[in-house]
CSV table of C-alpha atoms and ligand atoms in Angstrom, one decimal:
chain,number,residue,atom,x,y,z
V,1,MET,CA,0.0,0.1,0.2
V,2,ILE,CA,1.3,3.3,-1.0
V,3,VAL,CA,1.3,6.2,1.7
V,4,ASP,CA,2.2,10.0,0.6
V,5,LEU,CA,4.4,11.1,4.1
V,6,SER,CA,3.2,14.6,3.5
V,7,VAL,CA,-0.5,13.6,4.2
V,8,THR,CA,-0.3,10.9,6.4
V,9,ALA,CA,-0.1,11.0,10.3
V,10,SER,CA,0.1,8.1,12.5
V,11,PHE,CA,-2.2,7.8,15.4
V,12,ASP,CA,-1.2,5.7,18.8
V,13,VAL,CA,-4.5,4.9,20.0
V,14,ASP,CA,-4.3,4.4,24.1
V,15,PRO,CA,-0.7,2.6,24.0
V,16,GLN,CA,-0.7,2.3,27.8
V,17,ARG,CA,0.9,0.2,30.6
V,18,GLY,CA,-2.8,0.2,32.0
V,19,PHE,CA,-3.9,-1.8,29.1
V,20,SER,CA,-1.2,-4.5,29.3
V,21,PRO,CA,0.5,-7.3,31.1
V,22,LEU,CA,2.7,-4.6,32.6
V,23,CYS,CA,-0.3,-3.4,34.8
V,24,PRO,CA,-2.2,-6.9,35.5
V,25,GLN,CA,-4.5,-5.0,38.0
V,26,GLU,CA,-6.2,-2.6,35.7
V,27,LEU,CA,-7.2,-4.1,32.0
V,28,PRO,CA,-4.7,-5.5,30.9
V,29,VAL,CA,-4.8,-6.5,26.8
V,30,PRO,CA,-3.1,-10.0,25.9
V,31,GLU,CA,0.2,-9.0,24.6
V,32,GLY,CA,-0.8,-5.6,24.7
V,33,ASP,CA,3.3,-4.7,25.6
V,34,LYS,CA,4.0,-6.2,22.1
V,35,ILE,CA,2.9,-3.3,19.7
V,36,VAL,CA,5.2,-0.7,20.1
V,37,ASN,CA,7.9,-1.8,17.7
V,38,GLU,CA,5.2,-1.8,15.1
V,39,LEU,CA,4.0,1.6,16.3
V,40,ASN,CA,7.4,2.9,16.1
V,41,ALA,CA,7.6,1.6,12.6
V,42,GLN,CA,4.6,2.7,10.9
V,43,ALA,CA,5.2,6.1,12.5
V,44,THR,CA,8.2,6.3,9.8
V,45,PHE,CA,5.8,6.2,6.9
V,46,ALA,CA,4.0,9.8,8.4
V,47,GLY,CA,4.9,13.4,8.4
V,48,ALA,CA,3.2,13.6,12.1
V,49,ARG,CA,2.3,11.6,14.9
V,50,LEU,CA,-0.3,11.4,17.2
V,51,VAL,CA,-1.2,9.5,20.6
V,52,SER,CA,-4.5,9.3,22.6
V,53,LYS,CA,-4.2,8.6,26.7
V,54,ASP,CA,-7.2,7.3,28.9
V,55,CYS,CA,-6.5,9.9,31.9
V,56,HIS,CA,-9.1,8.3,34.3
V,57,PRO,CA,-10.0,10.1,37.9
V,58,ALA,CA,-9.4,7.3,40.3
V,59,GLN,CA,-13.1,7.2,41.4
V,60,ALA,CA,-16.0,7.1,38.8
V,61,PRO,CA,-19.8,5.5,38.4
V,62,TRP,CA,-17.9,3.2,35.9
V,63,VAL,CA,-15.1,1.5,38.1
V,64,ALA,CA,-16.1,-2.0,38.8
V,65,ASP,CA,-15.8,-2.7,42.5
V,66,THR,CA,-15.3,-6.3,41.7
V,67,PRO,CA,-14.2,-8.4,38.8
V,68,GLU,CA,-17.6,-9.9,38.6
V,69,GLU,CA,-19.4,-6.1,38.2
V,70,THR,CA,-17.3,-5.6,34.6
V,71,PHE,CA,-19.3,-5.5,31.7
V,72,GLN,CA,-22.3,-4.9,33.7
V,73,PRO,CA,-24.1,-1.8,32.8
V,74,VAL,CA,-23.8,1.5,34.8
V,75,THR,CA,-27.4,2.0,36.6
V,76,GLY,CA,-28.6,5.7,36.9
V,77,ASN,CA,-29.2,8.5,34.4
V,78,PHE,CA,-25.3,8.7,32.7
V,79,PRO,CA,-25.6,9.2,29.2
V,80,ASP,CA,-21.8,9.1,28.6
V,81,LEU,CA,-21.4,6.0,30.4
V,82,ASP,CA,-22.5,2.4,29.5
V,83,VAL,CA,-20.6,-0.4,31.2
V,84,LYS,CA,-18.6,-0.9,34.0
V,85,TRP,CA,-14.6,-1.4,33.9
V,86,PRO,CA,-12.0,-2.1,36.3
V,87,SER,CA,-10.4,1.0,37.2
V,88,HIS,CA,-7.2,1.7,34.7
V,89,CYS,CA,-4.9,4.6,33.4
V,90,VAL,CA,-5.5,6.7,36.5
V,91,VAL,CA,-3.6,10.0,36.3
V,92,GLY,CA,-0.5,9.9,38.0
V,93,THR,CA,-0.2,6.2,38.1
V,94,GLU,CA,2.1,3.7,36.8
V,95,GLY,CA,-1.4,2.5,34.1
V,96,ASN,CA,-1.2,5.8,32.6
V,97,ARG,CA,2.3,6.0,31.5
V,98,LEU,CA,2.6,5.3,27.7
V,99,LEU,CA,4.4,1.5,27.3
V,100,PRO,CA,8.1,1.4,27.5
V,101,GLY,CA,9.7,1.8,24.2
V,102,LEU,CA,7.2,4.5,22.6
V,103,PRO,CA,8.4,8.4,22.3
V,104,ALA,CA,8.6,10.6,25.5
V,105,GLU,CA,5.2,12.5,25.1
V,106,ALA,CA,6.6,16.1,24.5
V,107,ASP,CA,7.8,13.9,21.2
V,108,TYR,CA,4.6,13.4,19.6
V,109,ASP,CA,3.0,16.1,17.7
V,110,LEU,CA,-0.4,16.0,19.2
V,111,VAL,CA,-1.4,13.9,22.8
V,112,ILE,CA,-4.8,13.8,23.4
V,113,GLU,CA,-6.2,13.2,26.7
V,114,LYS,CA,-9.5,11.6,27.3
V,115,GLY,CA,-11.9,9.9,30.0
V,116,ILE,CA,-10.9,12.9,32.5
V,117,ASP,CA,-14.5,13.9,33.6
V,118,PRO,CA,-15.6,11.3,35.8
V,119,LEU,CA,-19.1,11.0,34.5
V,120,LYS,CA,-17.9,10.1,30.9
V,121,HIS,CA,-16.0,7.0,29.6
V,122,PRO,CA,-15.5,7.8,25.7
V,123,TYR,CA,-13.8,5.1,23.5
V,124,GLY,CA,-13.1,6.9,20.5
V,125,ALA,CA,-10.0,9.6,20.8
V,126,CYS,CA,-12.2,12.1,18.6
V,127,TYR,CA,-14.9,12.9,21.1
V,128,HIS,CA,-15.0,13.4,24.9
V,129,ASP,CA,-18.6,11.8,25.1
V,130,LEU,CA,-20.5,9.0,23.9
V,131,GLN,CA,-22.9,10.8,21.8
V,132,GLU,CA,-19.8,12.6,19.8
V,133,THR,CA,-20.8,16.1,20.4
V,134,GLU,CA,-17.8,17.3,22.2
V,135,SER,CA,-14.6,17.2,20.4
V,136,THR,CA,-11.5,16.4,21.6
V,137,GLY,CA,-9.7,18.7,18.4
V,138,ALA,CA,-8.0,15.5,17.2
V,139,ILE,CA,-10.2,15.9,13.4
V,140,GLU,CA,-9.7,19.7,13.4
V,141,TRP,CA,-6.3,19.3,14.2
V,142,LEU,CA,-5.8,16.7,11.2
V,143,THR,CA,-7.9,18.7,8.8
V,144,GLU,CA,-5.7,21.9,9.7
V,145,ARG,CA,-2.4,20.4,8.8
V,146,GLY,CA,-4.0,18.7,5.1
V,147,ILE,CA,-3.6,15.2,7.0
V,148,SER,CA,-6.3,13.0,4.5
V,149,THR,CA,-4.8,9.8,5.8
V,150,LEU,CA,-4.5,7.7,9.1
V,151,ILE,CA,-2.3,4.9,9.8
V,152,VAL,CA,-3.8,3.3,13.1
V,153,GLY,CA,-2.6,0.9,16.0
V,154,GLY,CA,-3.1,0.8,19.6
V,155,LEU,CA,-5.1,-0.8,22.6
V,156,ALA,CA,-7.5,-2.0,22.3
V,157,THR,CA,-8.6,-3.4,18.9
V,158,ASP,CA,-12.2,-4.1,20.2
V,159,TYR,CA,-13.2,-0.8,22.0
V,160,CYS,CA,-10.9,2.2,21.5
V,161,VAL,CA,-9.2,1.4,18.5
V,162,LYS,CA,-12.5,0.3,16.6
V,163,THR,CA,-14.4,3.5,18.1
V,164,THR,CA,-11.7,5.9,17.1
V,165,VAL,CA,-11.3,4.5,13.5
V,166,LEU,CA,-14.7,4.7,12.8
V,167,GLN,CA,-15.2,8.4,14.1
V,168,LEU,CA,-12.3,9.4,11.7
V,169,LEU,CA,-13.8,7.4,8.6
V,170,ARG,CA,-17.1,9.4,9.5
V,171,ALA,CA,-15.0,12.8,9.5
V,172,GLY,CA,-13.9,11.5,5.6
V,173,PHE,CA,-10.2,10.2,6.3
V,174,LYS,CA,-8.8,7.4,4.7
V,175,VAL,CA,-8.0,4.6,7.6
V,176,ILE,CA,-5.2,2.1,7.6
V,177,VAL,CA,-5.4,0.0,10.5
V,178,ASN,CA,-2.2,-1.5,11.4
V,179,LEU,CA,-3.0,-5.0,13.0
V,180,ALA,CA,0.1,-6.0,13.9
V,181,ALA,CA,0.3,-2.9,16.1
V,182,CYS,CA,-3.1,-3.5,17.5
V,183,ARG,CA,-4.3,-6.3,20.3
V,184,GLY,CA,-8.1,-6.9,21.6
V,185,ILE,CA,-9.8,-7.6,24.7
V,186,ALA,CA,-11.5,-10.5,23.5
V,187,PRO,CA,-11.1,-12.5,19.9
V,188,ASP,CA,-14.9,-12.5,19.1
V,189,THR,CA,-15.3,-9.0,19.9
V,190,THR,CA,-12.1,-8.8,18.0
V,191,ARG,CA,-13.2,-10.1,15.1
V,192,GLU,CA,-16.7,-7.9,14.9
V,193,ALA,CA,-14.6,-5.2,15.3
V,194,ILE,CA,-12.6,-6.0,12.6
V,195,ALA,CA,-15.4,-6.6,10.1
V,196,THR,CA,-17.1,-3.4,11.6
V,197,MET,CA,-14.5,-1.4,10.3
V,198,ARG,CA,-13.8,-3.1,7.3
V,199,ASN,CA,-17.5,-2.4,6.5
V,200,GLN,CA,-17.3,1.3,7.3
V,201,GLY,CA,-14.3,1.6,4.9
V,202,ALA,CA,-11.1,1.0,7.1
V,203,ALA,CA,-7.9,-0.3,5.0
V,204,PHE,CA,-5.5,-2.9,6.9
V,205,ILE,CA,-2.4,-4.2,6.9
V,206,ASP,CA,-0.4,-6.8,8.8
V,207,GLY,CA,2.6,-5.0,9.4
V,208,SER,CA,4.2,-1.6,8.2
V,209,HIS,CA,6.8,-3.9,6.0
V,210,LEU,CA,3.1,-3.9,3.4
V,211,LEU,CA,3.6,0.2,3.2
V,212,THR,CA,5.7,1.9,0.5
V,213,PRO,CA,6.6,5.7,0.5
V,214,GLY,CA,5.2,7.2,-2.5
V,215,SER,CA,2.2,9.6,-3.6
R,1,VGL,C1,-10.7,0.7,26.5
R,1,VGL,C2,-12.1,-0.4,27.5
R,1,VGL,C3,-12.4,0.7,28.7
R,1,VGL,C4,-9.9,1.1,25.1
R,1,VGL,C5,-10.6,1.4,27.4
R,1,VGL,O1,-8.6,1.5,25.2
R,1,VGL,O2,-10.0,0.2,24.5
R,1,VGL,N1,-11.5,-0.8,26.6
R,1,VGL,N2,-11.7,1.4,28.3
């Protein structure tokens, strides 16, 4: 697949320790820490590099107090919460940090922080809310720079990667998902997520060796 560096950005979605076996008490995605080399490799085909981060508070109505509560619906009138999750990626903790081997945050062109409000647990990196009305600025930032193509990897394929990819497709970008730079929480939901992204127009590669610089 040919990519033109000048109109392409690489997007690292939530590549945080809290989604990896480095933080087993959080939301460890199997092999979540194995995506770093591929994220770094895909970035060499892009003129800009973005990262999104879950930046959660320690306490929120969506936090599951016991493992059994995970995936249970959040009760009450919370339009921007759906199901409960184990506490993860809390600001100031190890789980919030980027995976070892990724650039320092200051070396990314844009860092998007999401999930800060305890009453909102978004998945996609383009909006702070599930209704997708409050932009994080990612789409505007990319548009302003004339970027038309995104190479996407990160965690987890079946939640934050999927939702981010669908948001970018709806915003009119060409999206290449690098599956070698992604890992999912569960096989079934990961398969479904890949099918949904494909139906909505995403392209897929299984490693950045399948990319060629060009225009
Ligand atoms: C994610 C579940 C809950 C993700 C975040 O980054 O994919 N998944 N919170």
